[in-house]
Coordinates of N, CA and C and ligand atoms in Angstrom, one line a residue:
M599 N 56.3 158.6 100.9 CA 55.0 158.8 101.7 C 53.9 157.5 101.7
S600 N 53.8 156.7 102.6 CA 52.8 155.5 102.7 C 53.0 155.1 103.8
E601 N 51.7 154.4 104.5 CA 51.5 153.8 105.7 C 51.4 152.4 105.7
D602 N 51.8 151.7 106.7 CA 51.5 150.5 106.8 C 49.8 150.1 106.7
L603 N 49.5 149.2 106.0 CA 48.1 148.7 105.9 C 47.6 148.5 107.3
K604 N 48.3 147.7 108.0 CA 48.1 147.4 109.6 C 47.7 148.2 110.6
V605 N 48.5 149.4 110.4 CA 48.7 150.4 111.2 C 47.1 151.3 110.9
L606 N 46.9 151.5 109.8 CA 45.6 152.2 109.3 C 44.3 151.5 109.5
V607 N 44.3 150.3 109.6 CA 43.2 149.3 109.9 C 43.0 149.2 111.5
S608 N 44.0 149.2 112.1 CA 44.0 148.9 113.8 C 43.4 150.8 114.2
Y609 N 43.9 151.5 113.9 CA 43.4 152.8 113.9 C 42.1 153.1 113.6
L610 N 41.7 152.5 112.5 CA 40.1 152.8 111.8 C 39.4 151.9 112.8
D611 N 39.8 150.5 113.0 CA 38.9 149.9 113.8 C 38.7 150.0 115.4
E612 N 39.9 151.1 116.1 CA 39.7 151.6 117.2 C 39.0 152.6 117.5
Y613 N 39.1 153.8 116.5 CA 38.4 154.9 116.5 C 37.1 154.9 115.9
L614 N 36.9 154.0 115.0 CA 34.8 153.6 115.2 C 34.6 152.6 116.2
A615 N 35.4 152.0 117.2 CA 34.9 151.3 118.1 C 34.3 149.9 117.9
I616 N 34.8 149.0 116.6 CA 33.7 148.2 115.8 C 33.6 146.8 117.1
N617 N 34.4 146.9 117.7 CA 34.0 145.7 118.7 C 32.8 145.8 119.7
K618 N 32.6 147.1 119.8 CA 31.5 147.4 120.7 C 30.1 147.4 120.1
I619 N 30.0 147.3 118.6 CA 28.9 147.3 117.9 C 28.4 146.4 117.1
K620 N 27.1 145.5 117.3 CA 26.8 144.5 116.7 C 26.2 144.7 115.2
D621 N 26.6 144.2 114.1 CA 26.3 144.5 112.7 C 25.8 143.2 111.8
Y622 N 25.6 143.4 110.8 CA 25.2 142.4 109.5 C 26.2 142.2 108.7
C623 N 27.5 142.5 109.1 CA 28.4 142.5 108.2 C 29.7 142.5 108.9
P624 N 30.9 142.1 108.5 CA 32.0 142.4 109.1 C 32.6 143.5 109.0
N625 N 33.0 144.2 109.9 CA 33.8 145.9 109.8 C 35.3 145.9 109.9
G626 N 35.6 146.5 108.8 CA 37.0 147.0 109.0 C 37.9 146.5 107.4
L627 N 38.8 145.4 108.1 CA 39.3 145.0 106.1 C 38.8 143.7 105.9
Q628 N 37.8 144.1 104.9 CA 37.0 142.8 104.6 C 38.2 142.1 103.4
V629 N 38.8 142.8 102.5 CA 39.8 142.1 101.4 C 41.1 143.1 101.7
E630 N 42.0 142.2 101.8 CA 43.5 142.3 102.1 C 44.2 142.5 100.9
G631 N 45.0 143.7 100.7 CA 45.6 144.2 99.3 C 46.9 144.3 99.8
R632 N 47.7 145.2 98.9 CA 49.1 145.5 99.5 C 49.4 145.9 100.7
S633 N 50.7 145.7 101.3 CA 50.8 146.1 102.5 C 51.0 147.6 102.9
T634 N 51.4 148.2 102.0 CA 51.7 149.6 102.4 C 50.4 150.2 101.3
V635 N 50.2 151.6 102.1 CA 49.0 152.5 101.4 C 49.5 153.8 101.3
K636 N 49.2 154.3 100.0 CA 49.6 155.5 100.1 C 48.4 156.3 99.5
K637 N 47.6 155.7 98.5 CA 46.1 156.5 98.1 C 45.0 155.4 98.4
I638 N 43.9 156.4 99.1 CA 42.8 155.6 99.3 C 41.6 156.2 98.2
L639 N 40.8 155.5 97.9 CA 39.6 155.9 97.3 C 38.4 155.7 98.2
G640 N 37.5 156.5 98.2 CA 36.2 156.6 99.1 C 35.2 156.5 98.2
G641 N 34.0 155.9 98.8 CA 32.5 155.8 98.1 C 32.0 155.1 99.1
V642 N 30.5 155.3 98.6 CA 29.4 155.0 99.7 C 29.0 153.4 99.5
T643 N 29.5 152.6 98.1 CA 29.4 151.4 97.9 C 30.5 150.8 97.1
A644 N 30.9 149.6 97.8 CA 31.7 149.0 97.0 C 31.5 148.1 95.5
S645 N 31.0 149.0 94.7 CA 30.1 148.4 93.5 C 31.4 148.4 92.5
Q646 N 30.9 147.7 91.4 CA 32.2 147.5 90.4 C 32.7 148.8 89.8
A647 N 32.1 149.7 89.6 CA 32.4 151.0 89.1 C 33.1 151.7 90.2
L648 N 32.9 151.3 91.6 CA 34.1 152.2 92.3 C 35.5 151.4 92.1
I649 N 35.4 150.0 92.1 CA 36.4 149.2 92.0 C 37.3 149.7 90.7
D650 N 36.6 149.5 89.6 CA 37.0 149.9 88.4 C 37.9 151.2 88.5
E651 N 37.2 152.4 89.1 CA 37.8 153.3 88.9 C 39.0 153.6 90.0
A652 N 39.1 152.7 90.8 CA 40.4 152.3 91.9 C 41.5 152.0 91.2
V653 N 40.9 150.9 90.2 CA 42.2 150.5 89.5 C 42.6 151.3 88.4
N654 N 41.9 152.1 87.9 CA 42.2 153.3 87.0 C 43.2 154.4 87.7
R655 N 42.7 154.5 89.0 CA 43.7 155.8 89.5 C 44.7 155.2 90.4
G656 N 44.8 153.8 90.2 CA 45.9 153.1 91.1 C 46.1 153.2 92.4
V657 N 44.9 153.2 93.2 CA 44.9 153.5 94.7 C 45.0 152.0 95.0
D658 N 45.6 152.3 96.6 CA 46.2 151.0 97.6 C 45.0 150.4 98.1
A659 N 43.8 151.4 98.2 CA 42.8 150.7 99.2 C 41.4 151.4 98.9
I660 N 40.4 150.7 99.2 CA 39.2 151.3 99.0 C 38.7 151.5 100.3
L661 N 37.7 152.6 100.5 CA 37.1 152.9 101.9 C 35.4 153.1 101.8
V662 N 34.8 152.4 102.4 CA 33.4 152.4 102.1 C 32.6 152.0 102.9
H663 N 31.3 152.6 102.9 CA 30.1 152.2 103.7 C 29.2 151.0 103.9
H664 N 29.3 150.7 102.5 CA 28.6 149.2 102.1 C 29.5 148.4 101.6
G665 N 30.2 147.4 102.0 CA 31.0 146.7 101.8 C 30.3 145.2 101.4
F666 N 31.3 144.3 101.5 CA 30.8 142.8 101.1 C 30.2 142.1 102.4
F667 N 29.9 140.5 101.9 CA 29.7 139.8 102.8 C 28.6 140.1 104.3
W668 N 27.3 140.6 103.6 CA 26.2 140.9 104.4 C 25.6 139.4 105.2
K669 N 25.0 139.5 106.3 CA 24.5 138.2 106.9 C 23.2 138.0 106.1
G670 N 23.1 136.5 105.8 CA 22.1 135.9 104.9 C 22.6 136.0 103.6
E671 N 23.7 136.5 102.8 CA 23.7 136.4 101.5 C 24.5 135.1 101.3
R672 N 24.3 134.8 100.1 CA 24.9 133.5 99.7 C 26.7 133.5 99.4
S673 N 27.1 132.4 100.2 CA 28.8 132.6 100.2 C 29.4 132.4 99.2
E674 N 28.9 131.6 98.0 CA 29.7 131.3 96.9 C 30.3 132.3 96.5
I675 N 31.5 132.3 95.8 CA 32.0 133.5 95.0 C 31.8 133.2 93.8
T676 N 30.6 133.7 93.0 CA 30.3 133.5 91.7 C 29.6 135.0 91.1
G677 N 29.8 135.1 89.8 CA 28.6 136.2 89.4 C 29.6 137.4 89.7
I678 N 28.4 138.5 90.0 CA 29.1 139.7 90.3 C 30.1 139.8 91.5
K679 N 29.9 138.9 92.6 CA 30.7 138.7 93.6 C 32.0 138.3 93.1
R680 N 32.4 137.4 92.4 CA 33.5 137.1 91.7 C 34.3 138.1 91.0
K681 N 33.4 139.1 90.1 CA 34.1 140.0 89.5 C 34.6 141.2 90.4
R682 N 33.9 141.4 90.9 CA 34.3 142.4 92.2 C 35.8 142.2 92.9
L683 N 35.7 140.8 93.5 CA 36.9 140.3 94.3 C 37.8 139.9 93.3
K684 N 37.8 139.7 92.2 CA 38.7 139.3 91.2 C 39.5 140.5 90.7
A685 N 38.7 141.7 90.6 CA 39.6 142.8 90.2 C 40.3 143.3 91.6
L686 N 39.7 143.4 92.7 CA 40.1 143.8 93.9 C 41.8 142.9 94.2
L687 N 41.8 141.5 93.9 CA 42.7 140.7 94.4 C 43.6 140.7 93.3
E688 N 43.4 141.0 92.1 CA 44.3 141.1 91.0 C 45.3 142.0 91.1
N689 N 44.6 143.3 91.3 CA 45.0 144.7 91.6 C 45.9 144.8 93.0
D690 N 45.7 144.0 93.6 CA 46.5 144.1 95.3 C 45.7 145.3 96.1
I691 N 44.4 145.5 95.8 CA 43.7 146.8 96.6 C 43.0 146.2 97.7
S692 N 43.0 146.8 98.8 CA 42.4 146.2 100.0 C 41.1 147.2 100.1
L693 N 40.1 146.6 100.6 CA 38.5 147.0 100.5 C 38.6 147.0 102.5
L694 N 38.4 148.4 102.6 CA 38.1 148.6 104.0 C 36.4 149.1 104.2
S695 N 35.9 148.5 105.2 CA 34.3 148.9 105.1 C 33.7 149.1 106.4
Y696 N 33.1 150.0 106.8 CA 32.7 150.2 108.2 C 31.5 150.6 107.9
H697 N 30.1 149.8 108.3 CA 28.9 150.0 108.5 C 28.4 150.7 109.5
L698 N 27.5 150.2 110.7 CA 26.9 150.7 111.5 C 28.0 151.5 112.2
P699 N 29.3 151.1 112.6 CA 30.2 152.1 113.2 C 30.0 153.3 112.8
L700 N 30.2 153.5 111.4 CA 30.4 154.6 110.7 C 28.9 155.4 110.6
D701 N 27.7 154.7 110.9 CA 26.7 155.6 111.2 C 26.3 156.1 112.5
V702 N 26.7 155.5 113.6 CA 26.7 156.0 114.8 C 28.1 156.7 115.4
H703 N 29.0 157.0 114.8 CA 30.0 157.5 115.4 C 29.8 159.1 115.6
D704 N 30.3 159.5 116.9 CA 30.0 161.0 117.4 C 30.9 162.0 116.2
E705 N 31.8 161.8 115.8 CA 32.5 162.9 114.8 C 32.2 162.6 113.5
V706 N 32.5 161.5 112.9 CA 32.4 161.3 111.3 C 31.2 160.3 111.3
G707 N 30.1 160.2 112.1 CA 29.3 159.3 111.8 C 28.3 159.9 110.8
N708 N 27.7 158.9 109.7 CA 26.7 159.4 108.9 C 25.6 160.3 109.4
N709 N 25.1 160.0 110.4 CA 24.1 160.8 110.8 C 24.4 162.2 111.9
V710 N 25.7 162.3 112.3 CA 26.0 163.5 112.7 C 26.4 164.6 111.7
Q711 N 27.1 163.7 110.2 CA 27.7 164.5 109.1 C 26.3 164.9 108.2
L712 N 25.1 164.2 108.6 CA 24.0 164.7 107.9 C 23.4 165.9 108.4
A713 N 23.7 165.8 109.9 CA 22.8 167.0 110.4 C 23.9 168.3 110.1
K714 N 25.0 168.0 109.9 CA 26.0 169.5 109.3 C 25.4 169.7 108.0
Q715 N 25.5 169.0 107.1 CA 24.8 169.2 105.8 C 23.4 169.9 105.8
L716 N 22.6 169.4 106.8 CA 21.0 170.2 106.8 C 21.1 171.0 107.8
Q717 N 22.1 171.6 108.3 CA 22.1 172.6 109.6 C 21.2 172.4 110.9
L718 N 20.9 170.9 111.3 CA 20.4 170.5 112.2 C 21.2 170.7 113.4
T719 N 20.6 171.3 114.7 CA 21.1 170.9 115.9 C 20.8 169.8 116.9
I720 N 21.6 168.9 117.1 CA 21.7 167.7 117.8 C 21.0 167.9 119.1
T721 N 19.8 167.3 119.6 CA 19.3 167.6 120.9 C 19.4 166.1 122.0
G722 N 19.6 165.0 121.0 CA 19.3 163.9 121.9 C 19.4 162.6 120.7
P723 N 19.6 161.4 121.4 CA 19.3 159.8 120.7 C 17.8 159.9 120.5
L724 N 17.6 159.1 119.1 CA 16.0 158.8 118.8 C 15.5 157.5 119.9
D725 N 16.8 156.5 119.9 CA 16.3 155.3 120.7 C 17.1 155.6 122.0
H726 N 16.4 155.8 123.0 CA 17.2 156.0 124.6 C 17.4 154.7 125.0
Q727 N 16.7 153.6 124.7 CA 17.3 152.0 125.1 C 18.5 151.8 124.8
A728 N 18.8 152.1 123.5 CA 20.0 151.3 122.8 C 21.0 152.2 123.5
A729 N 22.3 151.3 123.7 CA 23.4 151.8 124.2 C 24.0 152.8 123.3
K730 N 24.0 152.7 121.8 CA 24.4 153.5 121.0 C 23.3 153.8 119.9
S731 N 22.4 154.8 120.1 CA 21.1 154.9 119.0 C 21.9 155.4 117.7
V732 N 21.1 155.0 116.7 CA 21.7 155.1 115.3 C 20.9 156.7 115.0
G733 N 19.7 156.7 115.0 CA 19.2 157.7 114.7 C 19.3 158.8 115.9
L734 N 19.0 160.1 115.5 CA 19.3 161.2 116.2 C 17.8 162.1 116.2
V735 N 17.8 162.9 117.4 CA 16.6 164.2 117.4 C 17.4 165.4 117.5
G736 N 16.9 166.5 116.7 CA 17.1 167.6 116.9 C 16.4 168.7 116.3
E737 N 16.8 170.0 116.0 CA 15.7 171.1 115.6 C 16.6 171.7 114.2
L738 N 15.8 172.2 113.4 CA 15.8 172.7 112.3 C 16.5 174.1 112.7
N739 N 17.6 174.9 111.9 CA 18.2 176.3 112.7 C 17.0 177.2 112.4
R740 N 16.0 176.9 111.9 CA 14.8 178.0 111.8 C 13.4 177.2 111.4
S741 N 12.6 177.6 112.1 CA 11.0 177.0 111.4 C 10.6 177.4 110.1
M742 N 10.5 176.2 109.6 CA 10.4 176.2 108.0 C 9.2 175.1 107.7
S743 N 8.2 175.9 106.6 CA 6.9 174.8 106.1 C 7.8 173.8 105.7
A744 N 6.6 172.6 105.8 CA 7.1 171.3 105.2 C 7.9 171.5 103.8
S745 N 7.1 172.1 103.0 CA 7.5 172.3 101.6 C 8.8 173.2 101.6
E746 N 9.0 173.8 102.1 CA 10.1 174.9 102.2 C 11.4 173.9 102.4
F747 N 11.1 173.1 103.6 CA 12.2 172.1 104.1 C 12.7 171.1 103.1
K748 N 11.5 170.6 102.4 CA 11.8 169.4 101.3 C 12.9 169.9 100.5
D749 N 12.6 171.2 100.0 CA 13.3 171.9 98.8 C 14.5 172.5 99.7
F750 N 14.7 172.6 100.9 CA 16.1 172.8 101.5 C 16.8 171.8 101.2
V751 N 16.2 170.6 101.7 CA 17.0 169.4 101.7 C 17.4 168.7 100.4
G752 N 16.6 169.0 99.3 CA 16.8 168.8 98.1 C 18.0 169.4 97.6
S753 N 18.1 170.8 97.6 CA 19.4 171.4 97.4 C 20.8 171.2 98.2
A754 N 20.3 171.0 99.4 CA 21.6 170.6 100.2 C 22.2 169.4 99.9
L755 N 21.6 168.3 99.7 CA 22.2 166.9 99.0 C 22.0 166.7 97.5
N756 N 21.7 167.9 96.9 CA 21.6 167.8 95.2 C 21.0 166.5 94.8
R757 N 19.5 166.4 95.4 CA 18.7 165.2 94.9 C 17.2 165.5 95.7
E758 N 16.6 165.1 94.7 CA 15.3 165.6 94.9 C 14.7 164.8 96.0
C759 N 14.0 165.4 97.1 CA 13.5 164.9 98.4 C 12.2 164.5 98.1
M760 N 11.5 163.6 98.5 CA 10.1 163.3 98.8 C 9.4 163.6 100.3
H761 N 8.3 164.1 100.2 CA 7.7 164.7 101.3 C 6.3 164.0 101.7
I762 N 6.1 163.1 102.7 CA 4.7 163.0 102.8 C 4.2 163.8 104.0
G763 N 3.2 164.6 103.9 CA 2.4 165.6 104.8 C 1.9 166.5 104.2
D764 N 1.4 167.3 104.9 CA 0.7 168.6 104.3 C 1.7 169.6 104.1
D765 N 1.8 170.2 103.0 CA 2.9 171.3 102.7 C 3.2 172.3 103.4
N766 N 2.0 173.1 104.3 CA 2.0 174.3 104.7 C 2.5 174.0 106.4
T767 N 2.2 172.9 106.9 CA 2.6 172.8 108.4 C 4.1 173.4 108.6
A768 N 4.4 173.8 109.7 CA 5.7 174.5 110.2 C 6.4 173.1 110.9
I769 N 7.7 172.9 110.6 CA 8.6 172.0 111.1 C 9.6 172.5 112.1
K770 N 10.1 172.2 113.0 CA 11.0 172.7 113.9 C 11.6 171.4 114.6
K771 N 11.0 170.6 114.8 CA 11.5 169.3 115.9 C 12.0 168.2 114.8
I772 N 12.9 167.7 114.5 CA 12.9 166.3 113.9 C 14.0 165.6 114.2
A773 N 13.8 164.0 113.8 CA 14.4 163.2 114.0 C 14.8 162.7 112.7
W774 N 16.0 161.8 112.5 CA 16.6 161.3 111.4 C 17.4 160.1 111.6
C775 N 17.7 159.3 110.6 CA 18.3 158.2 110.7 C 18.5 158.1 109.3
T776 N 19.9 157.9 108.9 CA 20.5 157.9 107.0 C 20.0 156.5 106.8
G777 N 19.8 156.1 105.4 CA 20.0 155.0 104.9 C 18.5 154.4 104.8
A778 N 18.2 153.2 105.3 CA 16.9 152.5 105.2 C 16.1 152.4 106.4
A779 N 16.1 153.5 106.8 CA 15.3 153.8 108.3 C 14.2 154.1 108.7
Q780 N 13.2 154.0 107.2 CA 11.9 154.4 107.4 C 11.0 153.6 108.5
G781 N 11.7 152.3 108.6 CA 10.6 151.8 109.4 C 10.8 152.0 111.0
M782 N 11.6 153.3 111.4 CA 11.7 154.1 112.6 C 10.7 154.9 112.8
I783 N 10.1 155.5 111.6 CA 9.2 156.5 111.8 C 8.2 156.4 113.0
E784 N 7.7 155.3 113.4 CA 6.7 155.2 114.7 C 7.4 155.2 115.8
Q785 N 8.6 155.2 115.9 CA 9.5 155.3 116.9 C 9.7 157.0 117.3
A786 N 9.9 157.7 116.2 CA 10.1 159.2 115.9 C 8.8 159.5 116.4
A787 N 7.4 159.0 116.2 CA 6.4 159.6 116.5 C 6.3 159.6 118.2
H788 N 6.5 158.6 118.8 CA 6.8 158.6 120.5 C 7.8 159.8 121.0
V789 N 8.4 159.9 120.1 CA 9.6 160.8 120.9 C 8.8 162.4 120.6
G790 N 7.9 162.6 120.1 CA 7.0 163.9 119.6 C 8.1 164.6 118.8
V791 N 8.1 164.3 117.4 CA 8.8 165.3 116.6 C 8.0 165.7 115.5
D792 N 8.1 166.9 115.0 CA 7.3 167.2 113.6 C 7.5 166.3 112.7
A793 N 8.7 165.8 112.4 CA 8.9 165.2 111.1 C 10.4 164.0 111.3
F794 N 10.0 163.3 110.3 CA 11.3 162.2 110.4 C 11.8 162.0 108.8
L795 N 13.2 161.9 109.1 CA 13.9 161.8 107.8 C 14.8 160.8 107.5
S796 N 14.7 160.0 106.5 CA 15.6 159.0 106.1 C 15.7 158.9 104.6
G797 N 16.7 157.6 104.3 CA 17.3 158.0 102.9 C 15.8 157.4 102.1
E798 N 15.5 156.2 102.6 CA 14.3 155.2 101.5 C 13.3 155.3 102.0
I799 N 12.0 155.0 101.1 CA 10.7 155.1 101.6 C 10.1 153.8 101.3
S800 N 9.1 153.3 101.6 CA 8.6 152.1 101.6 C 6.9 152.2 101.5
E801 N 6.1 151.5 100.9 CA 4.7 151.9 100.8 C 4.1 151.9 102.2
P802 N 4.1 151.3 103.3 CA 3.6 151.5 104.7 C 4.2 152.8 105.1
T803 N 5.3 153.3 104.8 CA 6.0 154.8 105.3 C 4.9 155.6 105.5
V804 N 4.1 155.7 104.1 CA 3.2 156.6 103.8 C 2.1 156.6 104.8
H805 N 1.3 155.5 104.8 CA 0.4 155.3 105.9 C 1.1 155.6 107.5
S806 N 1.9 155.2 107.9 CA 2.6 155.5 109.2 C 2.8 157.2 109.3
A807 N 3.0 157.9 108.1 CA 3.2 159.2 108.3 C 1.8 159.8 108.4
L808 N 0.9 159.4 107.5 CA -0.2 160.1 107.7 C -1.2 159.8 108.9
E809 N -1.1 158.9 109.3 CA -1.7 158.3 110.7 C -1.1 158.7 111.7
T810 N 0.4 158.8 112.3 CA 0.9 159.3 113.1 C 1.2 160.9 113.2
G811 N 0.7 161.6 112.1 CA 0.7 162.9 111.9 C 2.5 163.3 112.0
V812 N 3.3 162.4 111.7 CA 4.7 163.0 111.5 C 5.1 163.2 110.1
H813 N 5.6 164.1 109.8 CA 6.2 164.3 108.3 C 7.1 163.4 107.8
Y814 N 7.0 162.9 106.7 CA 8.1 162.1 106.3 C 9.2 162.5 105.1
F815 N 10.0 162.5 105.1 CA 11.1 162.9 104.1 C 12.0 162.0 104.0
S816 N 12.0 161.6 102.4 CA 12.8 160.5 102.2 C 14.0 161.0 101.1
A817 N 14.9 161.2 101.8 CA 16.1 162.1 100.9 C 17.2 161.3 100.4
G818 N 16.8 160.0 100.2 CA 17.9 159.1 99.3 C 18.6 158.3 100.3
H819 N 18.7 156.9 100.1 CA 19.9 156.0 100.9 C 21.5 156.7 100.6
H820 N 21.6 156.5 99.5 CA 22.8 156.9 98.8 C 23.2 158.4 99.3
A821 N 22.3 159.0 99.1 CA 22.5 160.7 99.2 C 22.9 161.0 100.6
T822 N 22.2 160.4 101.5 CA 22.2 160.5 103.2 C 23.3 159.9 103.7
E823 N 23.9 159.1 103.2 CA 25.3 158.3 103.2 C 26.2 158.5 102.9
R824 N 26.4 159.6 102.0 CA 27.9 160.3 101.3 C 28.9 160.7 102.5
Y825 N 28.2 161.4 103.3 CA 29.2 162.3 104.1 C 30.1 161.7 105.3
G826 N 30.0 160.4 105.6 CA 30.7 159.5 106.7 C 31.7 159.2 106.3
V827 N 31.8 158.9 105.0 CA 33.1 158.1 104.5 C 33.8 159.5 104.0
Q828 N 33.3 160.2 103.8 CA 34.4 161.5 103.1 C 35.0 162.3 104.5
A829 N 34.1 162.1 105.7 CA 34.6 162.6 107.0 C 35.8 162.0 107.5
L830 N 35.7 160.6 107.4 CA 36.6 159.4 107.9 C 37.9 159.6 107.1
G831 N 37.7 159.6 105.9 CA 38.7 159.8 104.6 C 39.4 160.9 105.0
N832 N 38.6 162.0 105.0 CA 39.7 163.1 105.3 C 40.3 163.0 106.7
K833 N 40.1 162.5 107.7 CA 40.5 162.4 109.2 C 41.6 161.6 108.9
L834 N 41.7 160.6 108.0 CA 42.8 159.6 107.9 C 44.1 160.4 107.1
A835 N 43.5 161.1 106.2 CA 44.4 162.0 105.6 C 45.3 163.1 106.3
T836 N 44.6 163.5 107.5 CA 45.4 164.3 108.5 C 46.0 163.7 109.1
E837 N 45.5 162.8 109.7 CA 46.2 162.0 110.7 C 47.7 161.1 110.1
F838 N 47.5 160.8 108.8 CA 48.6 159.7 108.6 C 49.1 160.4 106.9
N839 N 50.1 159.9 106.6 CA 50.7 159.9 105.2 C 50.0 159.3 104.1
V840 N 48.4 159.6 104.0 CA 48.0 159.2 103.0 C 47.2 159.9 102.1
Q841 N 46.8 159.9 101.1 CA 45.9 160.8 100.1 C 44.8 160.3 100.2
F842 N 43.6 161.0 100.2 CA 42.3 160.4 100.3 C 41.3 161.2 99.2
Q843 N 40.5 160.4 98.4 CA 39.5 161.0 97.2 C 38.5 160.5 97.6
F844 N 37.2 161.1 97.4 CA 36.1 160.5 97.5 C 35.5 160.5 96.1
L845 N 34.8 159.6 95.6 CA 34.0 159.4 94.2 C 32.6 159.3 94.5
D846 N 31.9 160.2 94.0 CA 30.3 160.2 94.2 C 29.8 159.7 92.9
I847 N 29.3 157.7 92.9 CA 28.6 157.6 92.1 C 27.3 157.8 92.1
N848 N 26.8 158.4 91.2 CA 25.2 158.6 91.3 C 24.5 157.7 91.7
N849 N 23.5 157.5 92.6 CA 22.6 156.5 92.4 C 21.0 156.8 93.0
P850 N 19.9 157.0 92.5 CA 19.0 157.6 92.4 C 18.2 157.0 93.9
V851 N 18.4 156.1 94.2 CA 17.8 155.5 95.8 C 18.3 155.7 96.6
Ligands
ZN19 ZN1 23.2 152.1 104.2

């Protein structure tokens, strides 16, 4: 029971429509390992800890949202980059990485999957100009006070959520974008939502929230981006003769 690496990669590349999305990194097969794949380990980021566990478990491929070779990074293979690549190549493990294509996908995308976790009903895109909006707009399944929603997000994602705004205001209409999309809060203010949720928060986000009157929820970059890879890996395991496991390596940011 195994599958050809090339077959899996071309399926994923097509399913996630990587050719239609401009990104800051290559999407698809970033590091080539053995030609057949039986076991796949998923994670949010291709860190050394994930690679070490992949070696321990004897998997054939790693599937992540944050891979290697980001635009603007140094191209020398030194330091931690050497260590990570050495471990993959020595153990013949492939690295499959899907960044923006996995944020925006209609079924397994991080934003659609986060909506499921938070019981949000999607009503439209955040960016009407974009061919494919990364952020989404929707509604909570019931109106909640801001502090109630903060606690709800914290327990749904198992990670404490930070809220900027008045605790007692009722929240119903919300926009969200996983990861480090805090800069989109002003765009969210334009579409007229009560709140905007993303992963990270920066110093200016606090002022933007208070001055636009849009509540801001910082739910964690890692925490908001756990769900796309899991949905994609589980899909692979139902479509092909492969086994998928997800490893959640705690990251407080
Ligand atoms: Zn991210």
